[in-house]
Coordinates of C-alpha atoms in Angstrom, one line a residue:
M16 CA 0.0 0.0 0.0
P17 CA 1.2 3.5 -0.7
T18 CA 2.2 5.6 2.2
R19 CA 1.1 9.2 2.6
K20 CA 3.4 12.0 3.3
V21 CA 2.6 14.1 6.3
V22 CA 3.5 17.7 5.5
H23 CA 3.7 20.4 8.1
P24 CA 1.1 23.1 7.4
S25 CA 3.7 25.8 7.3
K26 CA 5.6 24.2 4.4
F27 CA 4.4 24.8 0.9
S28 CA 3.8 21.5 -1.0
E29 CA 2.0 20.4 -4.1
V30 CA -0.8 17.8 -4.1
S31 CA 0.9 14.4 -4.4
N32 CA -2.0 12.7 -6.2
R33 CA -3.6 14.9 -8.9
N34 CA -6.5 12.5 -9.6
P35 CA -9.8 14.1 -8.5
L36 CA -12.0 12.3 -5.9
S37 CA -14.7 10.3 -7.7
I38 CA -18.2 10.5 -6.1
V39 CA -19.0 6.9 -7.2
G40 CA -16.0 5.5 -5.4
F41 CA -17.3 4.4 -2.0
K42 CA -18.6 1.5 0.0
F43 CA -20.8 1.9 3.1
L44 CA -20.7 -0.7 5.9
L45 CA -23.2 -0.8 8.7
N46 CA -22.3 -3.5 11.3
R47 CA -25.9 -4.0 12.5
C48 CA -27.6 -4.0 9.1
P49 CA -25.4 -5.8 6.5
M50 CA -28.3 -6.0 4.1
V51 CA -28.5 -2.2 3.9
D52 CA -24.9 -1.6 2.9
F53 CA -25.0 -4.1 0.0
M54 CA -27.5 -2.0 -2.0
C55 CA -26.4 1.5 -0.7
N56 CA -26.1 3.9 -3.6
T57 CA -25.5 7.2 -1.8
A58 CA -23.8 8.2 1.4
N59 CA -22.2 11.4 2.7
I60 CA -19.3 12.5 4.8
P61 CA -21.2 14.8 7.2
S62 CA -20.3 18.4 7.8
V63 CA -18.2 19.4 10.8
E64 CA -18.5 22.8 12.4
L65 CA -16.4 24.4 15.0
G66 CA -18.1 26.8 17.4
V67 CA -16.9 30.3 17.6
A68 CA -16.7 32.5 20.7
E69 CA -16.6 36.3 20.7
Q70 CA -13.9 38.1 22.5
T71 CA -15.3 41.5 23.4
S72 CA -13.3 44.6 22.7
Y73 CA -14.2 48.3 22.9
L74 CA -13.7 48.6 19.2
K75 CA -15.0 45.4 17.7
D76 CA -15.8 41.9 19.0
I77 CA -13.1 39.5 17.8
P78 CA -14.1 35.9 16.8
V79 CA -11.9 33.2 18.3
P80 CA -12.1 29.4 17.8
G81 CA -14.5 27.7 20.1
D82 CA -14.0 24.4 21.8
K83 CA -16.8 22.2 20.6
L84 CA -17.4 20.5 17.2
T85 CA -20.8 19.9 15.8
Y86 CA -21.3 17.0 13.4
G87 CA -23.9 16.9 10.7
D88 CA -26.2 13.9 10.1
L89 CA -25.1 10.8 8.2
S90 CA -27.5 10.2 5.4
I91 CA -27.7 7.2 3.0
T92 CA -30.0 6.0 0.3
F93 CA -30.3 2.4 -0.7
I94 CA -32.2 0.3 -3.3
V95 CA -34.9 -1.6 -1.5
D96 CA -34.8 -5.3 -2.3
E97 CA -37.9 -7.2 -3.5
D98 CA -38.4 -8.9 -0.1
M99 CA -37.8 -5.6 1.7
E100 CA -35.2 -7.3 3.9
N101 CA -32.8 -4.3 4.0
Y102 CA -35.6 -1.8 4.6
L103 CA -37.1 -4.0 7.4
Q104 CA -33.7 -4.3 9.2
L105 CA -33.7 -0.5 9.7
Y106 CA -37.4 -0.4 10.5
Q107 CA -37.1 -3.1 13.2
W108 CA -34.1 -1.3 14.7
M109 CA -36.1 2.0 14.9
T110 CA -39.2 0.4 16.3
Q111 CA -37.1 -1.4 18.9
L112 CA -35.6 1.9 19.9
G113 CA -38.9 3.7 20.0
F114 CA -41.1 0.8 21.3
P115 CA -44.4 2.3 20.0
E116 CA -46.6 -0.6 21.0
S117 CA -45.0 -2.1 24.1
L118 CA -41.9 -2.2 26.3
D119 CA -41.2 -5.7 24.9
Q120 CA -40.0 -4.1 21.7
F121 CA -37.2 -2.5 23.5
Q122 CA -36.3 -5.9 25.1
E123 CA -35.9 -7.2 21.5
L124 CA -32.8 -5.0 21.2
R125 CA -31.0 -7.2 23.8
N126 CA -32.2 -10.4 22.0
T127 CA -31.0 -9.1 18.6
N128 CA -27.5 -8.7 20.2
N129 CA -27.5 -12.5 20.8
M130 CA -28.2 -13.2 17.1
L131 CA -25.4 -11.0 15.7
P132 CA -22.1 -12.7 15.0
E133 CA -20.5 -10.0 17.2
P134 CA -21.8 -7.0 19.0
A135 CA -22.5 -4.0 16.8
V136 CA -20.8 -1.8 19.4
P137 CA -18.6 -3.4 22.1
G138 CA -20.0 -2.6 25.5
D139 CA -23.4 -1.5 24.3
F140 CA -25.5 -3.4 26.8
F141 CA -28.9 -2.5 25.3
N142 CA -27.7 -2.9 21.7
E143 CA -29.1 0.5 20.7
R144 CA -26.2 1.5 18.5
S145 CA -23.9 0.3 15.8
D146 CA -20.6 1.3 14.2
A147 CA -20.4 2.2 10.5
T148 CA -17.7 2.8 8.0
L149 CA -17.7 4.8 4.8
M150 CA -14.8 3.5 2.7
I151 CA -13.5 6.0 0.1
L152 CA -12.1 4.3 -3.0
S153 CA -9.6 5.5 -5.5
S154 CA -10.1 5.6 -9.3
D155 CA -8.8 2.1 -9.3
Y156 CA -11.4 1.1 -6.6
N157 CA -8.7 0.6 -3.9
P158 CA -9.4 1.9 -0.4
T159 CA -7.8 5.3 0.3
V160 CA -9.5 6.6 3.4
N161 CA -12.0 5.1 5.9
I162 CA -14.5 7.3 7.7
K163 CA -15.4 5.4 10.9
F164 CA -18.6 6.5 12.6
K165 CA -19.0 5.5 16.3
D166 CA -22.3 4.8 18.1
V167 CA -24.6 5.2 15.0
F168 CA -28.4 4.9 15.4
P169 CA -31.2 5.7 13.0
V170 CA -33.4 8.8 13.4
S171 CA -35.3 8.7 10.2
L172 CA -36.4 6.2 7.5
S173 CA -38.3 7.3 4.4
G174 CA -41.6 5.8 3.4
I175 CA -42.2 3.8 0.2
P176 CA -44.7 5.4 -2.2
F177 CA -46.3 2.7 -4.4
D178 CA -47.9 4.0 -7.7
A179 CA -49.7 1.7 -10.1
T180 CA -50.0 4.5 -12.7
I181 CA -46.3 4.5 -13.6
E182 CA -45.8 3.0 -17.1
E183 CA -42.1 2.1 -16.8
Q184 CA -40.6 -0.3 -14.2
Q185 CA -38.8 1.7 -11.5
Y186 CA -36.9 0.5 -8.5
Y187 CA -37.4 2.4 -5.2
T188 CA -34.6 3.8 -3.2
A189 CA -35.2 4.5 0.5
S190 CA -33.3 7.1 2.5
A191 CA -32.1 6.8 6.1
T192 CA -30.6 9.4 8.4
F193 CA -28.4 8.5 11.4
R194 CA -26.9 10.3 14.4
Y195 CA -23.6 9.3 15.9
T196 CA -21.1 10.3 18.6
I197 CA -18.1 11.1 16.4
F198 CA -16.4 10.1 13.2
D199 CA -12.7 9.5 12.7
V200 CA -10.8 9.7 9.4
I201 CA -8.4 6.7 9.1
D202 CA -5.7 6.6 6.4
V203 CA -4.6 3.5 4.4
N204 CA -2.1 2.7 7.1
G205 CA -4.8 2.5 9.7
K206 CA -3.8 5.7 11.5
K207 CA -6.1 8.5 12.4
V208 CA -5.6 11.6 10.3

C-alpha cells in the first residue's frame, strides 16, 4: 500500500495525487444492518462545524475558535430489495428503539444482540447503536480513506410510495438518516488523520 506524506502546514507543497475524488468510489458498511450496505447507492461525509466564541473589545468583537465540534447527520440511500429485507432491518431497529406498541419491543434489542455474530458496538448493553464505515475508494477502486462512525443509530427512514400509474418499471430507493457520537478519518495505514 502506498504511504502518505505528512507535510507540516507551514511548508508549501503540491498535491501528491492529482486524480480528482470520484463521487462513485465508495462503499458503506453498517455493522448492525449488513443487508443495507450491499445496496447502498449514496452516502455522505457529514459536515463538521467548530463553534466560535466572541472576545469583546471596545472597538470590535473578535471571533476566536471555540472548543466544541458539531457534526452533521449521516445520510444514505439504498435500493430496497424485493423482499424488503434491508428496509425492514432498519425499520425493526427503529421500532425497537422507540417501542411504540409495548416495552417488549425494547427488550428485543437485547435479544438481537445475541443473534449477531459479534456485538454491533462493544459494551453497548442495550444494543441500541452500531458502528459504521464509509470506505472511500480511488479511481482504481482501492481503499484510500475510511470514515469510521461511532455509536450510530437511525433517526429517520423514508416511506415507500407505491404507484400503479407509472408506465415504466422503476426501483425504489429509500433514505435513512443517522446520528452518531463522532467520526474518525483513518488513512490507508490504519492511522487517524
